[in-house]
XYZ file of C-alpha atoms in Angstrom:
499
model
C -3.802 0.387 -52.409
C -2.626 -2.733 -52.291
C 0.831 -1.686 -50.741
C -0.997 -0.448 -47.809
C -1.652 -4.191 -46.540
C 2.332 -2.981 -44.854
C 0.694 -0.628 -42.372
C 1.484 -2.137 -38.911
C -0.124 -0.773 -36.093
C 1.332 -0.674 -32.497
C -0.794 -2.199 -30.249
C 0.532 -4.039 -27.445
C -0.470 -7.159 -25.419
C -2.272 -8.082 -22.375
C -1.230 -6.189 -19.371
C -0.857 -7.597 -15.501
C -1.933 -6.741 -12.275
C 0.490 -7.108 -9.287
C -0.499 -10.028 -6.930
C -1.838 -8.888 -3.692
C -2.072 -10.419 -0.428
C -5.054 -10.638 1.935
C -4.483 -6.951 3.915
C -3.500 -5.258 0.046
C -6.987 -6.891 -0.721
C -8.364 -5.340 1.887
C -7.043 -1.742 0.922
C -8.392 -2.786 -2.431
C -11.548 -3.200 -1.077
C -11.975 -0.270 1.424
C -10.884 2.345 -1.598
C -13.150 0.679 -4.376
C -15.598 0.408 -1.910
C -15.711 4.354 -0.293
C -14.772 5.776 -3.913
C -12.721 8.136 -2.496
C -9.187 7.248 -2.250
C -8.134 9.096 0.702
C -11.423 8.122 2.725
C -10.261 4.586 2.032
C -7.070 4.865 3.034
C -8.234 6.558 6.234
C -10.947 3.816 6.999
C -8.268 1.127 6.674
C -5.602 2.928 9.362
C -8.786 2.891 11.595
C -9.400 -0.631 11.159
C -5.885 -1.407 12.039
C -5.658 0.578 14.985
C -9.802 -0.863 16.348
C -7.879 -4.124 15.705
C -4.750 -2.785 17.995
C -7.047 -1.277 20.334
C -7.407 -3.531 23.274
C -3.511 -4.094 23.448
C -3.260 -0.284 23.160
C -5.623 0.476 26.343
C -3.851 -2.356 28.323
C -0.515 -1.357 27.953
C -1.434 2.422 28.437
C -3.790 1.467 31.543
C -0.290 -0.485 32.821
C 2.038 2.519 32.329
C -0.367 4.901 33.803
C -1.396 3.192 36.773
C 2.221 2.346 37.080
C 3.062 6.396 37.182
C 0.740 6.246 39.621
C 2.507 3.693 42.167
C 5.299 6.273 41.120
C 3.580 9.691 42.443
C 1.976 7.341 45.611
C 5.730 6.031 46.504
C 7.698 9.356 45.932
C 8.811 10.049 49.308
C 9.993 6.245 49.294
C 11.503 6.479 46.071
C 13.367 9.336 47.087
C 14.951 8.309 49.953
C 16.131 5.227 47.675
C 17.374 8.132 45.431
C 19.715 9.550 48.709
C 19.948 5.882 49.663
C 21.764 4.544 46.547
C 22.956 7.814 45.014
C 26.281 6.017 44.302
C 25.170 2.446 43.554
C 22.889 2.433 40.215
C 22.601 -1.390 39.942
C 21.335 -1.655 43.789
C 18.704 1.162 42.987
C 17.807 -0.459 40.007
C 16.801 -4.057 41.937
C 15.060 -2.085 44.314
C 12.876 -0.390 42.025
C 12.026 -3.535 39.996
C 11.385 -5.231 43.344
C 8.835 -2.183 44.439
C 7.391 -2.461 40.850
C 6.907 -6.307 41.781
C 4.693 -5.513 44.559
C 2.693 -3.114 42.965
C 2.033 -5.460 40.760
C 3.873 -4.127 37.253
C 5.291 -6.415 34.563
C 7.900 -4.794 32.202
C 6.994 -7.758 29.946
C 3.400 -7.331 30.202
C 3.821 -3.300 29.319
C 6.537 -4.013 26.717
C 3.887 -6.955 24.670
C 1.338 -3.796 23.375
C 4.268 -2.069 22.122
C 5.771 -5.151 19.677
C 2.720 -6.280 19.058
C 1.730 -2.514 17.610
C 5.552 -2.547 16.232
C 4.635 -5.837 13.876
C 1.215 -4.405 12.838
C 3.027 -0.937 11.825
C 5.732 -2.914 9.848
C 3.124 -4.975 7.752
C 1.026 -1.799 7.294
C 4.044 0.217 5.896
C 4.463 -3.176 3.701
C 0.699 -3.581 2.496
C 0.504 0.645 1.736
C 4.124 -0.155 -0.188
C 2.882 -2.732 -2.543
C -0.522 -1.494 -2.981
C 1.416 1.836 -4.073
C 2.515 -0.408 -6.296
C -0.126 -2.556 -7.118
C -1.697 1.013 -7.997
C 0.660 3.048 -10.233
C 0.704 -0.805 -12.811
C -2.945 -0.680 -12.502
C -3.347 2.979 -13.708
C -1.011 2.188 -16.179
C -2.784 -0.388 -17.562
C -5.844 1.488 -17.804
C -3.423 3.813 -20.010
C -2.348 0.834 -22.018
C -5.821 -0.528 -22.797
C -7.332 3.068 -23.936
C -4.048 3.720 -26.281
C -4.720 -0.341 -27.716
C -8.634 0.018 -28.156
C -8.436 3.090 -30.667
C -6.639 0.344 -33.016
C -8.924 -3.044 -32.550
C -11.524 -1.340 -35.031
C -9.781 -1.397 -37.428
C -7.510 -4.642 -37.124
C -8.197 -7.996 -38.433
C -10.919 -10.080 -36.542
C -9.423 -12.884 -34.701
C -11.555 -16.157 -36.080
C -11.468 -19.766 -36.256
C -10.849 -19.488 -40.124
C -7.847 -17.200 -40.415
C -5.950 -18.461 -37.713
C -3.554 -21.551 -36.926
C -2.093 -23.033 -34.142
C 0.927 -25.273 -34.038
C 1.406 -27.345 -31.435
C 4.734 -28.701 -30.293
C 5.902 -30.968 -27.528
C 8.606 -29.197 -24.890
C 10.789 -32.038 -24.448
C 13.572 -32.235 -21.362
C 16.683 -32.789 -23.100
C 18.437 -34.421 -19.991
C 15.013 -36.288 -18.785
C 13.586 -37.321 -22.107
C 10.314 -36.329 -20.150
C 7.671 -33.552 -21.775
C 7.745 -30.678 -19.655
C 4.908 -28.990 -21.623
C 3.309 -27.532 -25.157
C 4.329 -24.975 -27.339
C 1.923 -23.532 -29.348
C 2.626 -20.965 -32.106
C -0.613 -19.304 -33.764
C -0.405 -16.595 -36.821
C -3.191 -14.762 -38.036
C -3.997 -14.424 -41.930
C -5.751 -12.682 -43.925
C -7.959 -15.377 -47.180
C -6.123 -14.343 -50.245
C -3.748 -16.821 -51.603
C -0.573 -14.558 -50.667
C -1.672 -16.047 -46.697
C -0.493 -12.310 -45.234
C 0.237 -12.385 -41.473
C -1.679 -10.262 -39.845
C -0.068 -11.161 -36.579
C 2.257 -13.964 -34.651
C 2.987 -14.900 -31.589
C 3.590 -18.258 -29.424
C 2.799 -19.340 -25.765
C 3.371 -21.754 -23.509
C 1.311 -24.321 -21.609
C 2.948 -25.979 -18.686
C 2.539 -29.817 -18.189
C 0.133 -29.665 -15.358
C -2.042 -27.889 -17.357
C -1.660 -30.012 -21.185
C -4.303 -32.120 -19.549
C -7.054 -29.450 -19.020
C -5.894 -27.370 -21.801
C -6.115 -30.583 -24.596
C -9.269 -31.622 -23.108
C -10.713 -28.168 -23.802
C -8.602 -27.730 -27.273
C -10.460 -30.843 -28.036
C -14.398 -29.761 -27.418
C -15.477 -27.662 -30.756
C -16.950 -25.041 -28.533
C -13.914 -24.191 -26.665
C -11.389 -25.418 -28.516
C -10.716 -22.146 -30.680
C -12.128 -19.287 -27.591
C -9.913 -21.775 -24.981
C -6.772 -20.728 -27.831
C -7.308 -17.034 -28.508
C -7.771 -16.662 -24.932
C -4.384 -17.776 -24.610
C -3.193 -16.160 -27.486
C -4.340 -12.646 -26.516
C -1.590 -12.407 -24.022
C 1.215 -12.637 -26.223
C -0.183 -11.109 -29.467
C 3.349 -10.010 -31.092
C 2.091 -7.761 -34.243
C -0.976 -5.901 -35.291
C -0.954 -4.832 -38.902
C -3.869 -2.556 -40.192
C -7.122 -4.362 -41.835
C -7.205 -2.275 -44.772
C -10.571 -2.786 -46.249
C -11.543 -1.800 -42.894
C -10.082 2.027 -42.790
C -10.490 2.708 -47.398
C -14.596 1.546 -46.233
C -14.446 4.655 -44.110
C -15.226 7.253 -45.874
C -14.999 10.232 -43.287
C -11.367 8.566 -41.857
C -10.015 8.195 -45.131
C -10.874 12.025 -45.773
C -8.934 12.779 -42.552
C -5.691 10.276 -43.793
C -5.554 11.881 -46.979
C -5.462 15.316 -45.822
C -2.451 14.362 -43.480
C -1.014 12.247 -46.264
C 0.164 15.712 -47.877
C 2.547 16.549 -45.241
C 4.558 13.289 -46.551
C 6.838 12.754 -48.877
C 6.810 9.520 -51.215
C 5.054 7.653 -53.314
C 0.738 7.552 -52.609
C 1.173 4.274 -51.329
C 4.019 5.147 -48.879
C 2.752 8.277 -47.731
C -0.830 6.886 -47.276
C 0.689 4.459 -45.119
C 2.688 7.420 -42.924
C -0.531 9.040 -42.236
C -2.556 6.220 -41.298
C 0.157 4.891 -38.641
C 0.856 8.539 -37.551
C -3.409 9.163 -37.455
C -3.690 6.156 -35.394
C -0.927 6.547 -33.191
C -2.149 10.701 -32.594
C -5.285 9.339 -31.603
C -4.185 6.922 -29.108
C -2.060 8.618 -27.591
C -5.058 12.106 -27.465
C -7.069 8.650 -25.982
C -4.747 8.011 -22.723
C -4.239 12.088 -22.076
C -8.496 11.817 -22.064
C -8.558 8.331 -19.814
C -5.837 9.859 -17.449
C -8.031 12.996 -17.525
C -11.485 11.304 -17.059
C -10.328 8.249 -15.371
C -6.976 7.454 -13.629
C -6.535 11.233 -12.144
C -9.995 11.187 -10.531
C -9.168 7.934 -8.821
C -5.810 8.797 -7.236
C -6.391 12.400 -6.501
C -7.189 13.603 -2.765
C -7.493 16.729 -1.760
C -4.381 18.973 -3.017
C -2.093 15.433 -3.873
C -2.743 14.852 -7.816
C -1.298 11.330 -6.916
C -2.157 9.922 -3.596
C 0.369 6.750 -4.361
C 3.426 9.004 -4.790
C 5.162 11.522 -2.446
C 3.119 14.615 -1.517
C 6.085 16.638 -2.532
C 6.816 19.436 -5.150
C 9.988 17.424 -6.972
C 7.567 14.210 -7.136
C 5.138 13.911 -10.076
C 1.820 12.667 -11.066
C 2.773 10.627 -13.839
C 6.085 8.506 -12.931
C 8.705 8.587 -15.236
C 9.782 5.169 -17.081
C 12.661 5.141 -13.938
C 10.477 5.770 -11.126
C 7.781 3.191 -12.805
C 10.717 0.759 -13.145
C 11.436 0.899 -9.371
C 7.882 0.506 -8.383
C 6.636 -2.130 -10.344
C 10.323 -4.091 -10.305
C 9.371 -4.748 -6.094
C 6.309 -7.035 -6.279
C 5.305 -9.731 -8.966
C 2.618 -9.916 -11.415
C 0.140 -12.116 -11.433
C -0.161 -14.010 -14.675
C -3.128 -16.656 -15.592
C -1.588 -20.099 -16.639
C 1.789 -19.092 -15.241
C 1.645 -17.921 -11.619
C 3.158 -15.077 -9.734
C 6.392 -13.535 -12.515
C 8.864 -10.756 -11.525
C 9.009 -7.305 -13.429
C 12.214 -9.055 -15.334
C 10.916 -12.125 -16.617
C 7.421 -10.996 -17.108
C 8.321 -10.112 -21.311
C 10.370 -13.783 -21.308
C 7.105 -15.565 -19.725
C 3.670 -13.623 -21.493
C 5.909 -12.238 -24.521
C 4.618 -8.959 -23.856
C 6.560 -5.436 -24.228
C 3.753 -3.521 -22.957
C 6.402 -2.865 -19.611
C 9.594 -1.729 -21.543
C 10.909 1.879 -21.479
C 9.820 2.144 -25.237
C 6.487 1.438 -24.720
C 5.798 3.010 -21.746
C 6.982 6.498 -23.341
C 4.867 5.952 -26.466
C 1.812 5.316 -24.124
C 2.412 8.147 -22.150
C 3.572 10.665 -24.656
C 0.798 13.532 -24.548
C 0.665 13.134 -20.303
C 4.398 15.462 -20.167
C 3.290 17.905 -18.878
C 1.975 15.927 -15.780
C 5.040 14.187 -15.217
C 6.927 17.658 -14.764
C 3.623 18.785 -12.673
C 4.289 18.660 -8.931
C 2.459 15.895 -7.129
C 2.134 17.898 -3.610
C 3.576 20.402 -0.883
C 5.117 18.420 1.382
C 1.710 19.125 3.673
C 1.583 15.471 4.606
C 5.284 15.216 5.434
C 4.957 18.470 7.636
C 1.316 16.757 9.503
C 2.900 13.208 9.917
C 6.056 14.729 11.670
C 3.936 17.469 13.873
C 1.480 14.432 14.440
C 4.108 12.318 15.921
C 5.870 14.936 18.332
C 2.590 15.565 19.174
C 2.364 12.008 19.968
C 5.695 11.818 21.863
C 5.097 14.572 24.022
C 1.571 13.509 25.613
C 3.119 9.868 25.800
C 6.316 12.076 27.709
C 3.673 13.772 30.088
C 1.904 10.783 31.032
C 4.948 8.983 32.015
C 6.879 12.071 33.754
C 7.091 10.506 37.341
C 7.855 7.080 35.633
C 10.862 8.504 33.654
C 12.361 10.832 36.970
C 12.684 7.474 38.548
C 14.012 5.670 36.167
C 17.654 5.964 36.861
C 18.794 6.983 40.153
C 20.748 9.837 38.599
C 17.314 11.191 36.625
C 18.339 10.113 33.000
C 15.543 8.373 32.449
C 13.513 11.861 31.562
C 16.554 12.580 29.417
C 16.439 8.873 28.042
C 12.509 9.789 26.933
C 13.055 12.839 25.339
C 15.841 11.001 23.309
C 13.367 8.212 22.347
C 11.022 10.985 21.488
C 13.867 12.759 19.074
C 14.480 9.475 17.460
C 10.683 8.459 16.555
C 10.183 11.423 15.131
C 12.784 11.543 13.043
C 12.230 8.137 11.791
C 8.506 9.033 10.944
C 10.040 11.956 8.939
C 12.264 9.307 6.865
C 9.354 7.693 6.372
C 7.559 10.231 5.100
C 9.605 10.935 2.073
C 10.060 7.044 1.277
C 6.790 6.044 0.666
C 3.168 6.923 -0.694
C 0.904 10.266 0.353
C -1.086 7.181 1.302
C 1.315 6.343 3.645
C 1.744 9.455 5.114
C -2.325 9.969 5.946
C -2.459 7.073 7.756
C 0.581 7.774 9.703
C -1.353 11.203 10.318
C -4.519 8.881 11.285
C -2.654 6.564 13.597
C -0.777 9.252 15.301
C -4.025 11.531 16.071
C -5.999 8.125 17.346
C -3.127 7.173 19.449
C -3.206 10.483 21.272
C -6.578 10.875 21.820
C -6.813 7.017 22.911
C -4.050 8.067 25.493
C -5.487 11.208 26.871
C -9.015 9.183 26.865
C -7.344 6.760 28.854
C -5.397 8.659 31.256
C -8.365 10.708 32.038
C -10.591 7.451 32.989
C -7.622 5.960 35.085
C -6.608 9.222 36.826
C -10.403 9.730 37.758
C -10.687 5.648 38.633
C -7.635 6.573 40.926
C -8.802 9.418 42.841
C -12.304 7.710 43.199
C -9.806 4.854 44.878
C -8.000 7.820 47.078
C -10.745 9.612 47.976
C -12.711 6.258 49.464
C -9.449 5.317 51.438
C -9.242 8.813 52.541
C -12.824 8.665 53.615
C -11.973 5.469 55.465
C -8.985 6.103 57.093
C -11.118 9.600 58.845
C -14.045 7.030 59.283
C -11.965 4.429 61.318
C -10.161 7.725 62.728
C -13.595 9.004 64.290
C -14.496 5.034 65.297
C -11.824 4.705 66.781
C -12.417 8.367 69.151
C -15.332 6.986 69.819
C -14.625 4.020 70.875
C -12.174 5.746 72.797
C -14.458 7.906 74.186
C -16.440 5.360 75.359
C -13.515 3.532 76.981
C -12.591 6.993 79.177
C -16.233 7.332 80.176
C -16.557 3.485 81.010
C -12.897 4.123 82.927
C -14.041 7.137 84.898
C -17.669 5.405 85.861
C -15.341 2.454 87.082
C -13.175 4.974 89.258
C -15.961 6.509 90.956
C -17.803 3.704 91.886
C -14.770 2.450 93.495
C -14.221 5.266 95.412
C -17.440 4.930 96.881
């Protein structure tokens, strides 16, 4: 049995999460907190658009009581119409100086709009990387179920089987020390020393100071080390005495042993890499199962941080993973924020290569040939958004005739209208399901907010007509009365002098 000390198991390193800013944070913290994925994602595009709000109401209040000016003016903006049918830039200037009177700012109308422009490009940015923030950190929930059906039976990491070498990083051109590098391997106590496993990290110069003052206490030294060490653990071989001690595995790994070819040792050691690996990989297909699909499922969408579409897939392929994770950078303790490239050449880890990513993921095929959704989403954010556009087209209908002397301007609308929603379809098959629901969100608040607001001002406006109406006919009476009066006090005056 002794040949079996060659069994290596494959159990990979540390994994990373992708660094977040403050509003991916926030997502983080709305989903987590909720527990429903979609709910969370819905409760955040509400918080953007309470935040929005108050620009959103001024700049509609401005553009409808504008239209209003428009519907009060008509007749006079007519006759500018027949006045300058042949002189666009005149009509034009007289317009703007009309809307000058009235009060109207194109700037202070136009502000809302950027401002809600900016906020929309950072949200499709924060739903982008927290897609990808997501699909790593579901991975890595894959990675650490397929590595913890090994630890049991792999060599304890302690203070008297392992060694560290430390060695000075010298700048060749400076002379100066840039750093430490510190190589530890793992051994079992018989006098052959056999390497369990090997591996080597680095510690940066800023940090030699903390990290030899800690190296240096007895009580941290060794956890301060293998703390370090666990990110870049290169090999995992098999603690024998562990798995022959079992009697019921051992029962299991001889059974599958016959299906090999080979000496006893050689096909004993088949069976217990191809046992262990089985079961790992039986592990992830249970933690996607139990775990991972339950937190990114919503509604019909198996994966609410891919495309609700029928040629998208739960499980990414080693491609599509590539591409998501390549965008954003991993955070890394003791090294900072590190690319998708250079994260193997700075933690030492292969946990994010193509090899190991199919090995993890080998018994979830079938979900990554499974369609992820129907484009539902895709159809909702588009009908959401012409939706949209044509109760932002009503509410600005005398505002666009007048426009342009020649009536383009309702022309110019409907183009504007053509082109928002088509880029909201684009959208919609670039990024996330998540994406798409709180386009869906933001479209159905910002019509209701406008047909809210129109409502108020419209009834505010005829309050406003109705009292000058009432005026004008009050002053109008007065004023026959007054009149009235005059005749009378006339006609007295005439017959007195005739008598």
């Amino acid at each position: 049995m002794n040949g079996l000390k060659d069994v290596f198991l494959p159990v990979y390193g540390q994994t990373f999460d992708v660094s977040l800013n403050w509003l991916g944070n926030l997502i983080r913290l709305l989903i987590n907190g909720v527990g429903v994925v979609g709910v969370g994602v819905i409760l955040f595009s509400l918080a953007l658009k309470a935040i929005t709000l108050p620009l959103d109401i001024y700049q509609r209040v401005s553009m409808r009581k504008q239209n209003n000016r428009m519907k009060e003016n008509k007749e006079r903006m007519e006759k500018l119409k027949k006045q300058y049918a042949n002189d666009e830039k005149m009509y034009n200037q007289k317009v703007m100086e009309m809307q000058r009177e009235g009060g109207f700012s194109v700037f202070a109308a136009c502000l809302p709009m950027i401002v809600s422009l900016v906020i929309f490009i950072v949200a499709i940015n924060a739903f982008n990387a927290f897609a990808q923030y997501s699909n790593v950190k579901n991975y890595n929930t894959l990675v650490n179920a397929y590595n913890e059906n090994f630890y049991e039976y792999t060599p304890d990491f302690t203070e008297e089987n392992t060694i560290f070498v430390e060695t000075p990083i010298i700048n060749t051109e400076t002379g100066e020390r840039e750093g430490l590098e510190v190589k530890f391997t793992v051994a079992d106590n018989d006098p052959k020393n056999y390497i369990y496993y090997t591996g080597k990290y680095t510690v940066k110069e800023k940090d030699v100071e903390k990290y030899t003052l800690a190296v240096a206490d007895p009580e941290k030294a060794f956890e301060t080390r293998k703390e370090r060490a666990e990110l870049t653990k290169k090999e995992y071989y098999a603690d024998v005495q562990k798995i022959t001690n079992d009697t019921e595995l051992m029962t299991e790994i001889d059974a599958l042993a016959e299906d090999y070819e080979g000496t006893d040792v050689e096909k004993k050691t088949f069976a217990i890499r191809a046992y262990f690996r089985s079961q790992a990989q039986l592990a992830v297909k249970e933690t996607y199962q139990k775990k991972v699909s339950k937190n990114t499922q919503f509604l019909w969408i198996k994966n609410v941080w891919s495309v609700d579409a029928t040629y998208k897939h739960p499980v990414l392929s080693y491609s599509a993973f590539k591409s998501e994770a390549k965008q954003e950078k991993f955070k890394v303790d003791g090294v900072g924020k590190v690319s998708f490239g250079n994260i193997q050449e700075k933690t030492g880890s292969e946990v994010y290569k193509r090899d190991a990513y199919n090995e993890i993921t080998a018994e979830l095929k079938p979900y990554k040939n499974q369609s992820n959704g129907y484009f539902i989403l895709i159809g909702l954010s588009i009908g959401t958004i012409l939706l949209q556009q044509v109760v932002m087209q009503r509410s600005q209908k005398e505002q666009q005739q007048y426009q342009t002397v020649d009536g383009q301007g309702k022309g110019q609308g409907k183009m504007m209208m053509i082109i928002m929603t088509g880029m909201f379809a684009i959208f919609s098959f670039m990024y996330s399901s998540a994406f798409s629901i709180y386009m869906i969100t933001s479209n159905l608040f910002s019509m209701v907010s406008t047909l809210l607001i129109n409502f108020f001002v419209d009834r505010s406006s005829a309050k406003k007509e109705a009292a000058a109406v009432e005026k004008r006919f009050a002053n109008t009476a007065s004023d026959r009365v007054e009149a009235a009066k005059r005749a009378g006090k006339a006609s007295a005056e005439n017959k007195r002098k005739k008598n």
